[in-house]
Coordinates of C-alpha atoms in Angstrom, one line a residue:
M1 CA 16.1 -3.0 -25.3
S2 CA 18.2 -2.1 -28.3
K3 CA 18.7 -2.9 -31.9
V4 CA 22.1 -4.3 -32.7
K5 CA 24.3 -3.9 -35.7
I6 CA 27.9 -4.8 -35.0
L7 CA 30.9 -4.5 -37.3
L8 CA 34.3 -5.8 -36.3
S9 CA 37.5 -4.3 -37.7
L10 CA 41.2 -4.4 -37.0
F11 CA 43.4 -2.6 -34.4
M12 CA 42.5 1.1 -33.9
G13 CA 39.4 0.6 -36.0
I14 CA 37.6 -2.1 -33.9
A15 CA 34.0 -1.1 -33.3
L16 CA 30.7 -2.2 -31.9
L17 CA 27.8 -0.4 -33.5
F18 CA 24.4 -0.5 -31.8
P19 CA 21.4 1.0 -33.4
Q20 CA 18.1 1.6 -31.6
M21 CA 16.0 -0.9 -29.6
S22 CA 13.4 -0.1 -27.0
K23 CA 12.7 -1.3 -23.4
A24 CA 10.6 -4.4 -23.8
C25 CA 12.2 -7.9 -23.5
T26 CA 11.5 -11.1 -21.7
N27 CA 14.0 -13.7 -20.3
F28 CA 13.5 -17.1 -18.6
L29 CA 16.2 -19.2 -16.9
I30 CA 16.1 -23.0 -16.4
T31 CA 18.6 -24.8 -14.3
K32 CA 20.0 -28.3 -14.9
N33 CA 17.7 -30.2 -12.6
A34 CA 14.6 -28.2 -13.7
S35 CA 15.1 -29.2 -17.3
A36 CA 14.0 -32.3 -19.1
D37 CA 17.4 -33.1 -20.5
K38 CA 19.7 -31.8 -17.7
S39 CA 20.7 -28.8 -19.8
V40 CA 20.9 -25.2 -18.6
M41 CA 18.7 -22.9 -20.7
I42 CA 17.9 -19.2 -21.0
S43 CA 15.4 -17.6 -23.4
Y44 CA 15.3 -14.1 -24.8
A45 CA 12.9 -12.0 -26.9
A46 CA 14.6 -8.9 -28.3
D47 CA 11.5 -6.7 -28.6
S48 CA 11.7 -3.4 -30.4
H49 CA 9.8 -1.6 -33.1
D50 CA 13.2 -0.5 -34.5
L51 CA 15.1 -3.8 -34.3
Y52 CA 16.1 -5.7 -37.5
G53 CA 16.4 -9.4 -36.7
E54 CA 19.7 -10.9 -37.7
L55 CA 22.4 -13.3 -36.3
Y56 CA 25.6 -11.7 -35.1
Y57 CA 29.0 -13.3 -35.5
W58 CA 32.5 -12.6 -34.1
P59 CA 35.2 -15.1 -34.9
G60 CA 37.6 -15.7 -32.1
Q61 CA 41.1 -14.3 -32.5
Q62 CA 44.4 -13.2 -30.9
W63 CA 45.0 -9.4 -30.5
P64 CA 48.3 -7.6 -30.5
E65 CA 49.5 -5.9 -27.3
G66 CA 48.0 -2.4 -27.0
A67 CA 45.0 -3.1 -29.2
M68 CA 42.0 -0.9 -28.4
L69 CA 38.2 -1.4 -28.9
D70 CA 35.9 1.4 -29.9
V71 CA 32.6 1.2 -28.1
Y72 CA 29.3 2.6 -29.5
E73 CA 26.1 2.7 -27.6
W74 CA 23.8 -0.2 -28.5
D75 CA 20.6 1.9 -28.4
T76 CA 21.7 4.8 -30.6
G77 CA 25.1 4.1 -32.3
K78 CA 26.6 7.0 -30.3
Y79 CA 30.4 6.7 -29.9
L80 CA 31.2 6.3 -26.2
G81 CA 35.0 5.8 -26.2
K82 CA 37.8 3.3 -26.3
I83 CA 38.7 0.4 -24.0
K84 CA 41.6 -2.0 -23.9
Q85 CA 41.1 -5.1 -26.1
A86 CA 41.7 -8.5 -24.6
S87 CA 44.7 -10.5 -25.8
E88 CA 42.3 -13.3 -26.9
T89 CA 38.6 -13.3 -27.8
Y90 CA 36.3 -16.2 -28.3
T91 CA 33.9 -16.9 -31.1
V92 CA 30.4 -15.6 -30.6
I93 CA 27.3 -16.6 -32.5
G94 CA 24.4 -14.3 -31.6
N95 CA 24.2 -14.4 -27.8
I96 CA 26.2 -17.6 -27.2
N97 CA 29.9 -18.3 -27.4
E98 CA 32.1 -21.3 -28.3
H99 CA 32.4 -22.2 -24.6
Q100 CA 28.6 -22.5 -24.1
V101 CA 28.3 -19.2 -22.3
A102 CA 25.0 -17.3 -23.1
I103 CA 23.8 -13.8 -22.0
A104 CA 20.5 -12.1 -22.4
E105 CA 18.9 -9.0 -20.9
T106 CA 15.9 -6.9 -20.1
T107 CA 15.9 -3.2 -19.2
F108 CA 14.3 -2.1 -16.0
G109 CA 15.4 1.6 -16.2
G110 CA 15.1 2.4 -12.5
R111 CA 16.0 5.7 -11.0
K112 CA 16.6 8.2 -13.8
E113 CA 19.1 10.3 -11.9
L114 CA 21.5 7.3 -11.8
R115 CA 22.2 7.3 -15.5
D116 CA 25.9 8.2 -16.0
T117 CA 26.1 10.0 -19.4
T118 CA 29.9 10.1 -19.1
G119 CA 30.3 6.3 -18.9
I120 CA 31.9 4.4 -21.8
I121 CA 30.3 0.9 -21.3
D122 CA 26.6 0.5 -22.2
Y123 CA 24.6 -2.7 -21.4
G124 CA 24.8 -3.9 -25.0
S125 CA 28.5 -3.6 -25.1
L126 CA 28.7 -5.5 -21.8
I127 CA 26.9 -8.5 -23.3
Y128 CA 28.9 -8.9 -26.4
I129 CA 32.3 -8.0 -24.9
A130 CA 31.7 -10.4 -22.0
L131 CA 30.8 -13.2 -24.4
Q132 CA 34.0 -12.6 -26.3
R133 CA 36.1 -12.8 -23.1
S134 CA 34.4 -15.5 -20.9
K135 CA 34.6 -19.3 -20.5
S136 CA 32.0 -19.4 -17.7
A137 CA 29.1 -17.5 -16.3
R138 CA 31.0 -16.5 -13.2
Q139 CA 33.8 -15.2 -15.4
A140 CA 31.3 -13.2 -17.5
I141 CA 30.0 -11.5 -14.3
K142 CA 33.6 -10.7 -13.4
V143 CA 34.3 -9.2 -16.8
M144 CA 31.1 -7.2 -16.8
T145 CA 31.5 -5.7 -13.4
E146 CA 35.2 -4.9 -13.8
L147 CA 34.4 -3.2 -17.1
V148 CA 31.9 -0.8 -15.6
A149 CA 34.1 -0.2 -12.6
E150 CA 37.0 0.8 -14.9
Y151 CA 35.2 2.7 -17.6
G152 CA 31.9 3.7 -16.2
Y153 CA 28.4 2.4 -16.9
Y154 CA 26.5 4.5 -19.5
S155 CA 23.0 2.8 -19.5
S156 CA 20.0 2.8 -17.2
G157 CA 19.1 -0.2 -15.0
E158 CA 19.5 -3.6 -16.5
S159 CA 18.7 -7.2 -15.6
F160 CA 21.0 -9.8 -17.2
S161 CA 20.6 -13.6 -17.6
I162 CA 24.1 -15.1 -17.6
A163 CA 24.4 -18.9 -18.0
D164 CA 26.9 -21.6 -18.9
K165 CA 26.5 -25.4 -19.1
N166 CA 26.4 -25.7 -15.3
E167 CA 24.9 -22.5 -13.8
A168 CA 22.4 -19.8 -14.4
W169 CA 22.6 -16.4 -12.8
V170 CA 20.5 -13.2 -12.7
M171 CA 22.5 -10.0 -12.3
E172 CA 20.9 -6.6 -11.9
M173 CA 22.9 -3.4 -12.3
I174 CA 22.3 0.3 -12.3
G175 CA 24.7 3.2 -12.6
K176 CA 25.5 5.8 -9.9
G177 CA 25.0 9.0 -11.8
V178 CA 27.3 11.5 -13.4
G179 CA 30.4 12.0 -11.3
N180 CA 30.2 8.5 -9.7
K181 CA 31.9 6.1 -12.1
G182 CA 30.9 2.5 -11.9
A183 CA 27.7 0.7 -10.9
V184 CA 25.9 -0.9 -8.1
W185 CA 24.8 -4.5 -8.7
V186 CA 23.7 -7.9 -7.3
A187 CA 24.1 -11.3 -9.0
R188 CA 22.2 -14.3 -7.7
L189 CA 22.8 -18.0 -8.7
I190 CA 19.5 -19.7 -9.5
P191 CA 19.4 -22.8 -7.2
D192 CA 19.6 -26.0 -9.2
G193 CA 16.1 -27.4 -9.8
M194 CA 14.6 -24.0 -10.0
V195 CA 13.5 -21.7 -12.8
S196 CA 13.5 -17.9 -12.9
G197 CA 12.6 -15.0 -15.2
H198 CA 12.6 -11.2 -15.6
A199 CA 10.9 -8.8 -18.0
N200 CA 11.9 -5.1 -17.7
Q201 CA 11.5 -4.9 -13.9
A202 CA 14.2 -5.4 -11.3
R203 CA 13.4 -8.6 -9.4
I204 CA 16.2 -9.2 -6.8
T205 CA 14.9 -8.0 -3.5
N206 CA 16.7 -9.3 -0.3
F207 CA 19.9 -11.3 -0.8
P208 CA 22.4 -13.2 1.4
M209 CA 25.5 -11.1 2.2
N210 CA 27.8 -14.0 3.3
D211 CA 27.4 -16.5 0.6
P212 CA 29.8 -15.8 -2.2
E213 CA 29.2 -19.1 -3.9
N214 CA 25.6 -18.2 -4.5
C215 CA 25.4 -14.4 -4.3
L216 CA 27.8 -11.7 -5.5
F217 CA 27.4 -7.9 -5.2
S218 CA 29.2 -4.6 -5.3
E219 CA 30.7 -3.5 -2.0
D220 CA 28.8 -0.3 -1.9
V221 CA 25.3 -1.5 -3.1
I222 CA 23.7 -0.8 0.3
E223 CA 25.8 2.2 1.4
F224 CA 25.2 4.0 -1.9
A225 CA 21.4 3.5 -1.5
K226 CA 21.7 5.0 2.0
T227 CA 23.6 8.1 0.8
Q228 CA 21.0 8.6 -1.9
K229 CA 18.2 8.2 0.7
Y230 CA 16.7 5.3 -1.2
F231 CA 17.0 3.1 2.0
D232 CA 17.5 3.8 5.7
G233 CA 16.9 0.4 7.4
K234 CA 19.1 -2.5 8.5
K235 CA 21.2 -4.3 6.0
K236 CA 19.3 -7.6 6.4
N237 CA 16.1 -5.7 5.2
F238 CA 17.8 -4.2 2.1
S239 CA 16.0 -4.9 -1.2
F240 CA 17.9 -4.0 -4.4
A241 CA 14.7 -3.8 -6.5
D242 CA 12.8 -1.6 -3.9
A243 CA 15.8 0.7 -3.5
Y244 CA 16.8 1.2 -7.2
A245 CA 13.6 0.4 -9.1
P246 CA 10.4 0.7 -7.0
L247 CA 7.3 -1.0 -8.4
D248 CA 4.5 0.9 -9.9
Y249 CA 1.3 -0.4 -11.6
G250 CA 2.9 -0.4 -15.0
A251 CA 5.8 -2.5 -13.7
L252 CA 3.3 -5.1 -12.4
R253 CA 0.9 -5.2 -15.4
F254 CA 3.4 -4.9 -18.2
C255 CA 6.5 -6.6 -16.8
E256 CA 5.9 -8.8 -13.8
A257 CA 2.8 -10.1 -15.6
R258 CA 5.0 -11.7 -18.3
V259 CA 7.1 -13.5 -15.7
W260 CA 4.0 -14.7 -13.9
S261 CA 2.5 -16.0 -17.2
G262 CA 5.7 -18.0 -17.9
F263 CA 5.8 -19.3 -14.3
R264 CA 2.2 -20.5 -14.4
L265 CA 2.9 -22.5 -17.6
M266 CA 5.8 -24.2 -15.7
N267 CA 3.8 -24.6 -12.4
P268 CA 0.0 -24.2 -12.3
E269 CA 0.3 -23.3 -8.6
M270 CA 1.6 -19.9 -9.7
E271 CA -1.9 -19.0 -10.9
K272 CA -2.4 -17.6 -7.3
Y273 CA -0.2 -14.6 -8.2
E274 CA -2.6 -13.3 -10.8
D275 CA -4.0 -10.8 -8.2
Y276 CA -0.4 -9.5 -7.6
V277 CA 0.3 -8.7 -11.2
K278 CA -3.1 -6.9 -11.3
G279 CA -2.1 -4.8 -8.4
E280 CA -4.7 -6.4 -6.1
S281 CA -2.3 -8.3 -3.8
S282 CA 0.9 -7.5 -2.0
E283 CA 2.2 -11.1 -2.1
R284 CA 5.2 -10.6 -4.3
L285 CA 6.1 -13.0 -7.1
P286 CA 9.2 -15.0 -6.1
L287 CA 12.5 -14.6 -7.9
W288 CA 12.5 -18.3 -8.7
I289 CA 10.1 -21.3 -8.4
K290 CA 10.2 -25.0 -8.8
P291 CA 8.5 -26.3 -11.9
S292 CA 5.8 -28.9 -11.5
K293 CA 7.6 -31.1 -14.1
P294 CA 10.9 -30.8 -16.0
V295 CA 11.0 -28.2 -18.7
S296 CA 12.1 -29.1 -22.2
Y297 CA 13.6 -26.7 -24.7
R298 CA 10.3 -27.1 -26.7
D299 CA 8.3 -26.1 -23.6
L300 CA 10.5 -23.0 -23.3
Q301 CA 10.0 -22.2 -27.0
N302 CA 6.3 -22.3 -26.6
I303 CA 6.4 -20.2 -23.4
M304 CA 7.9 -17.5 -25.5
R305 CA 4.8 -17.6 -27.7
D306 CA 2.4 -16.9 -24.8
H307 CA -0.4 -14.3 -25.0
F308 CA -2.0 -15.0 -21.5
E309 CA -4.2 -17.7 -23.1
G310 CA -6.4 -19.4 -20.6
T311 CA -6.3 -16.5 -18.1
S312 CA -8.5 -13.5 -17.4
M313 CA -5.9 -11.5 -19.3
D314 CA -6.2 -13.6 -22.5
M315 CA -5.5 -11.2 -25.3
T316 CA -7.6 -13.2 -27.8
K317 CA -10.8 -12.5 -25.8
D318 CA -11.1 -8.8 -25.0
A319 CA -12.5 -6.1 -27.3
G320 CA -9.1 -5.3 -28.7
A321 CA -8.9 -8.8 -30.3
G322 CA -11.4 -7.7 -32.9
A323 CA -13.3 -10.0 -35.2
F324 CA -10.6 -12.5 -35.6
G325 CA -9.2 -13.1 -32.0
K326 CA -5.9 -11.2 -32.7
P327 CA -3.7 -11.3 -29.5
Y328 CA -1.9 -8.2 -30.5
R329 CA -2.4 -4.5 -29.7
F330 CA -0.7 -1.9 -31.8
R331 CA 1.0 0.9 -29.9
P332 CA 0.8 3.1 -27.9
L333 CA 0.5 0.8 -24.9
T334 CA -1.6 3.3 -23.0
W335 CA -4.2 5.9 -24.1
K336 CA -6.7 8.3 -22.8
V337 CA -10.5 8.6 -23.1
D338 CA -12.3 11.5 -21.4
E339 CA -9.0 12.2 -19.6
K340 CA -8.9 8.7 -18.1
E341 CA -5.9 6.5 -18.9
Y342 CA -6.3 3.0 -20.1
F343 CA -3.9 0.3 -21.3
N344 CA -3.4 -2.8 -23.4
E345 CA -2.0 -6.0 -22.0
R346 CA 1.7 -6.7 -22.7
A347 CA 2.3 -10.4 -23.4
I348 CA 5.5 -12.4 -23.8
A349 CA 4.9 -12.8 -27.6
T350 CA 4.6 -9.5 -29.4
Q351 CA 4.6 -8.2 -33.0
Q352 CA 7.7 -6.0 -32.6
T353 CA 10.2 -8.7 -31.7
G354 CA 13.4 -8.5 -33.8
F355 CA 14.7 -11.9 -32.8
S356 CA 14.3 -14.4 -30.0
F357 CA 16.1 -17.5 -28.9
V358 CA 16.3 -20.4 -26.5
A359 CA 20.0 -21.1 -25.6
Q360 CA 20.4 -24.8 -24.6
L361 CA 23.7 -25.4 -22.8
R362 CA 24.7 -29.0 -22.1
S363 CA 27.6 -30.2 -20.0
Y364 CA 27.0 -33.9 -20.9
I365 CA 27.8 -33.3 -24.6
V366 CA 31.4 -33.0 -25.6
P367 CA 32.7 -31.0 -27.4
D368 CA 31.2 -27.6 -26.6
A369 CA 30.8 -27.0 -30.3
V370 CA 28.0 -29.6 -30.3
G371 CA 26.8 -29.1 -26.8
G372 CA 25.6 -25.5 -27.1
V373 CA 22.6 -24.8 -29.3
L374 CA 21.0 -21.4 -30.0
W375 CA 17.5 -22.2 -31.1
F376 CA 17.1 -18.9 -33.1
G377 CA 14.1 -17.2 -34.7
V378 CA 13.3 -13.8 -36.1
D379 CA 10.2 -11.7 -35.8
D380 CA 7.2 -12.5 -33.5
A381 CA 8.0 -15.7 -31.6
A382 CA 4.4 -17.0 -31.9
T383 CA 4.6 -17.0 -35.7
S384 CA 8.3 -17.8 -36.0
V385 CA 10.4 -21.1 -36.1
Y386 CA 13.3 -21.8 -33.8
V387 CA 16.2 -23.1 -36.0
P388 CA 19.1 -25.0 -34.5
I389 CA 22.3 -22.9 -34.6
Y390 CA 25.2 -24.8 -33.0
C391 CA 27.7 -22.7 -31.1
G392 CA 30.6 -24.3 -33.0
I393 CA 29.6 -23.2 -36.4
N394 CA 32.1 -21.1 -38.4
S395 CA 29.8 -19.2 -40.7
I396 CA 26.3 -17.6 -40.6
P397 CA 23.3 -18.7 -42.7
E398 CA 22.8 -16.2 -45.5
N399 CA 19.1 -15.7 -44.5
F400 CA 20.1 -14.5 -41.0
K401 CA 23.4 -12.7 -42.0
V402 CA 24.1 -9.2 -40.9
G403 CA 23.8 -6.9 -43.9
N404 CA 21.2 -8.9 -45.7
G405 CA 18.6 -6.2 -45.8
S406 CA 17.7 -3.8 -43.0
L407 CA 14.6 -2.4 -41.3
L408 CA 14.3 0.1 -44.2
E409 CA 15.7 -2.1 -46.9
Y410 CA 13.6 -5.1 -48.0
S411 CA 15.6 -8.2 -49.0
S412 CA 13.9 -11.1 -50.7
T413 CA 16.5 -13.5 -49.2
S414 CA 16.2 -12.2 -45.6
A415 CA 14.4 -14.4 -43.0
F416 CA 13.4 -11.3 -41.1
W417 CA 11.4 -10.1 -44.1
I418 CA 9.8 -13.4 -45.1
F419 CA 8.7 -14.0 -41.5
N420 CA 7.3 -10.5 -41.3
R421 CA 5.3 -11.1 -44.5
V422 CA 3.6 -14.1 -43.0
S423 CA 3.0 -12.6 -39.5
N424 CA 1.6 -9.4 -41.0
Q425 CA -0.8 -11.4 -43.2
A426 CA -1.9 -13.3 -40.1
Y427 CA -2.7 -10.2 -38.1
S428 CA -5.5 -9.5 -40.5
R429 CA -7.3 -12.8 -40.0
Y430 CA -5.5 -14.3 -37.0
N431 CA -7.8 -17.1 -35.8
L432 CA -7.8 -18.8 -39.2
M433 CA -4.3 -18.2 -40.4
I434 CA -2.6 -19.1 -37.2
E435 CA -3.7 -22.7 -37.6
D436 CA -2.0 -22.9 -41.0
I437 CA 1.1 -21.3 -39.5
K438 CA 1.3 -23.7 -36.6
K439 CA 1.1 -26.7 -38.9
V440 CA 4.3 -25.6 -40.7
Q441 CA 6.0 -24.3 -37.5
T442 CA 5.3 -27.7 -35.8
R443 CA 6.4 -29.8 -38.8
L444 CA 9.7 -28.0 -38.9
E445 CA 10.4 -28.0 -35.2
D446 CA 9.4 -31.6 -34.9
K447 CA 11.9 -32.4 -37.7
F448 CA 14.7 -30.6 -35.9
E449 CA 14.0 -32.4 -32.7
D450 CA 13.9 -35.8 -34.4
Y451 CA 17.1 -35.2 -36.3
A452 CA 19.1 -33.7 -33.4
P453 CA 20.3 -37.0 -31.8
V454 CA 21.5 -38.4 -35.1
I455 CA 23.2 -35.1 -36.1
E456 CA 24.9 -34.7 -32.7
Q457 CA 26.1 -38.3 -32.6
A458 CA 27.7 -38.0 -36.0
A459 CA 29.3 -34.6 -35.0
K460 CA 30.7 -36.1 -31.8
H461 CA 32.2 -39.0 -33.8
L462 CA 33.7 -36.7 -36.3
H463 CA 35.2 -34.6 -33.5
Q464 CA 37.1 -37.6 -32.3
L465 CA 38.6 -38.0 -35.7
D466 CA 39.0 -34.4 -36.7
P467 CA 37.6 -31.4 -34.7
A468 CA 37.7 -29.2 -37.8
K469 CA 35.6 -31.6 -39.8
A470 CA 33.0 -31.7 -36.9
K471 CA 32.6 -28.0 -37.1
E472 CA 32.2 -28.1 -40.8
F473 CA 29.5 -30.7 -40.4
I474 CA 27.5 -28.8 -37.8
T475 CA 27.9 -25.6 -39.8
E476 CA 26.6 -27.2 -43.0
Y477 CA 23.6 -28.7 -41.0
S478 CA 22.8 -25.3 -39.4
L479 CA 23.0 -23.5 -42.7
A480 CA 20.9 -26.2 -44.4
Q481 CA 18.1 -26.0 -41.8
S482 CA 18.0 -22.2 -41.9
K483 CA 17.6 -22.4 -45.7
L484 CA 15.0 -25.1 -45.4
T485 CA 13.0 -23.0 -42.9
F486 CA 13.3 -19.9 -45.1
D487 CA 12.0 -21.8 -48.2
A488 CA 9.1 -23.3 -46.2
W489 CA 8.1 -19.8 -45.0
K490 CA 8.3 -18.4 -48.4
D491 CA 5.9 -21.1 -49.6
L492 CA 3.7 -20.4 -46.6
D493 CA 3.5 -16.7 -47.5
E494 CA 2.3 -17.5 -51.0
F495 CA -0.1 -20.2 -49.7
L496 CA -1.8 -17.8 -47.2
M497 CA -2.2 -15.2 -49.9
V498 CA -4.0 -17.6 -52.2
K499 CA -6.1 -19.3 -49.5
Y500 CA -7.4 -16.2 -47.9
L501 CA -7.5 -13.9 -50.9
D502 CA -10.0 -11.0 -50.4
G503 CA -11.3 -12.4 -47.1
N504 CA -12.5 -15.6 -48.9
L505 CA -11.5 -19.1 -48.2
H506 CA -10.3 -21.4 -51.0
K507 CA -10.5 -25.2 -50.5
E508 CA -7.3 -27.1 -49.9
E509 CA -6.1 -30.4 -48.5
N510 CA -2.7 -30.8 -47.0
G511 CA -1.6 -27.5 -48.6
V512 CA -2.8 -28.4 -52.1
F513 CA -5.7 -26.3 -53.5
L514 CA -8.6 -28.3 -54.9
K515 CA -10.2 -27.9 -58.3
N516 CA -13.5 -29.1 -59.7
E517 CA -14.0 -31.7 -62.4
H518 CA -13.4 -29.0 -65.0
G519 CA -10.0 -28.0 -63.7
N520 CA -11.2 -24.7 -62.2
P521 CA -11.2 -23.6 -58.6
Y522 CA -14.2 -24.5 -56.5
H523 CA -16.4 -21.5 -55.5
A524 CA -14.8 -19.7 -52.6
E525 CA -16.2 -20.1 -49.2
F526 CA -17.2 -17.1 -47.0
P527 CA -16.0 -17.8 -43.5
G528 CA -17.5 -14.6 -42.1
Y529 CA -17.2 -13.8 -38.5
S530 CA -17.9 -15.6 -35.2
K531 CA -21.4 -15.6 -33.6
E532 CA -20.0 -13.5 -30.8
Y533 CA -18.8 -10.8 -33.1
Y534 CA -22.1 -10.7 -35.0
Q535 CA -23.8 -10.3 -31.6
K536 CA -21.5 -7.4 -30.8
I537 CA -22.5 -5.7 -34.1
V538 CA -26.2 -6.1 -33.3
D539 CA -25.7 -4.8 -29.7
E540 CA -23.9 -1.7 -31.0
T541 CA -26.1 -0.9 -34.1
G542 CA -29.5 -2.1 -32.9
E543 CA -32.0 -1.9 -35.8
K544 CA -29.6 0.0 -38.1
L545 CA -28.4 -3.1 -40.0
K546 CA -31.5 -5.3 -39.7
M547 CA -32.8 -6.6 -42.9
K548 CA -36.4 -5.4 -43.6
K549 CA -39.1 -6.1 -46.2
L550 CA -40.6 -3.5 -48.5
P551 CA -44.4 -3.5 -48.7
G552 CA -45.5 -6.5 -50.7
E553 CA -41.9 -7.8 -51.0
E554 CA -41.4 -11.5 -51.0
S555 CA -38.1 -12.5 -49.4
T556 CA -35.4 -13.9 -51.8
H557 CA -32.7 -14.2 -49.1

């Protein structure tokens, strides 16, 4: 993964700047007939301890002949080189463009020797350049693969979710090492009615080699593996993932486990793969599955908030959850005791998320400006709000705008910072505060869902009269809901501070603090800890903390 900061300038100064992000993201893909409203959807959590959550924006434009684009690595900001600019680029809002094309990614790394440090195109550049140049998912795949073939692929192994309003694809790519310009890759169309996912581990194994409508791949993907001695069998037995990113226990427990957890929420039959993600079964998790019922965009938003609740890996239940059932484990992910290595679970929702989204792509809504929605949130998805950002907007909400604060510069008007204030409060007393957070979260997201049909109907009507006015309308709506959400979270931050001050609990009803008949606060309540936690204390301390009586003492407790 990588942190993104992108600045666009004119000819000979055009640049994509990409500060640091780390390897830890999650994607799910939902096809038309697997979704509740016949939309195509992809979700993405951009997880990094170094990522500042903001919403990127490139307005579409025409470019003069001979224009060049400076490319900087997404992970480090390192200058990689120049490439030819397209004659026309399309407007991009975050990870969706004006034609309802959306792209997300997760890094699987793979074989280290295949990193080409002389390449010009890194995976972050591929995403945002392809979005600026593509009207469909298939075209995005063509743009991405042609770019790395011409200019070289700089990054390690990567899985991409590439979707438009009709199709969803998973493409996996890895370089060929210094001196071998280009990349080997496979792209598979997710069958309609199915859902898929990936989370930092290559997942394409065997694939059809004579079905270009449903599977695309580089010509040398198998031969290169043979020359590198990664594979020596028959073509029909070739597995991309096994050749270029062999599984280890970490890949199962930290990566495949997240895909499994999302799958089980879409189809309970997937519970049977729990042994696989624990390394106790060889029955591999499939690349795609059929959900037990249609998946809505609200369902997908809530999947992005999962911490393995209800499973044996539930992060609110083990010792690391502490006294308040916190489903978060601060890094490092693994540690040693007496020279033995141990680990924490890695769930879909995590504290280090910079931003996340659910891209909803709808062929049945015309125009595209209204059909494509980026449900966008910053910070930890479990304690965030997904705000509707339509792909046809022509300006970015101030609270999400690039340049409004940074990871080392606090901004009182930045959504990233106000959401972090709330989540970081919640981590200290999670089991109590999360209930207050969910009330506001649900109230806002219910409102967005209720208003959407009316807003979209009005926007479609306006589009028939004047397309420019329709874009102004959805822009104003998206900006207003972003500001509404920011203000609500600012109020929530203050509310939590008062309600839980010093570990106490102040009485309130519907968000209003109660006072006694004299106009003063009621005496604070002391919520203490759970019975289970008190028992743990007794088990560990024995008689040490047991109350005793002095000789002749009468108890006053």
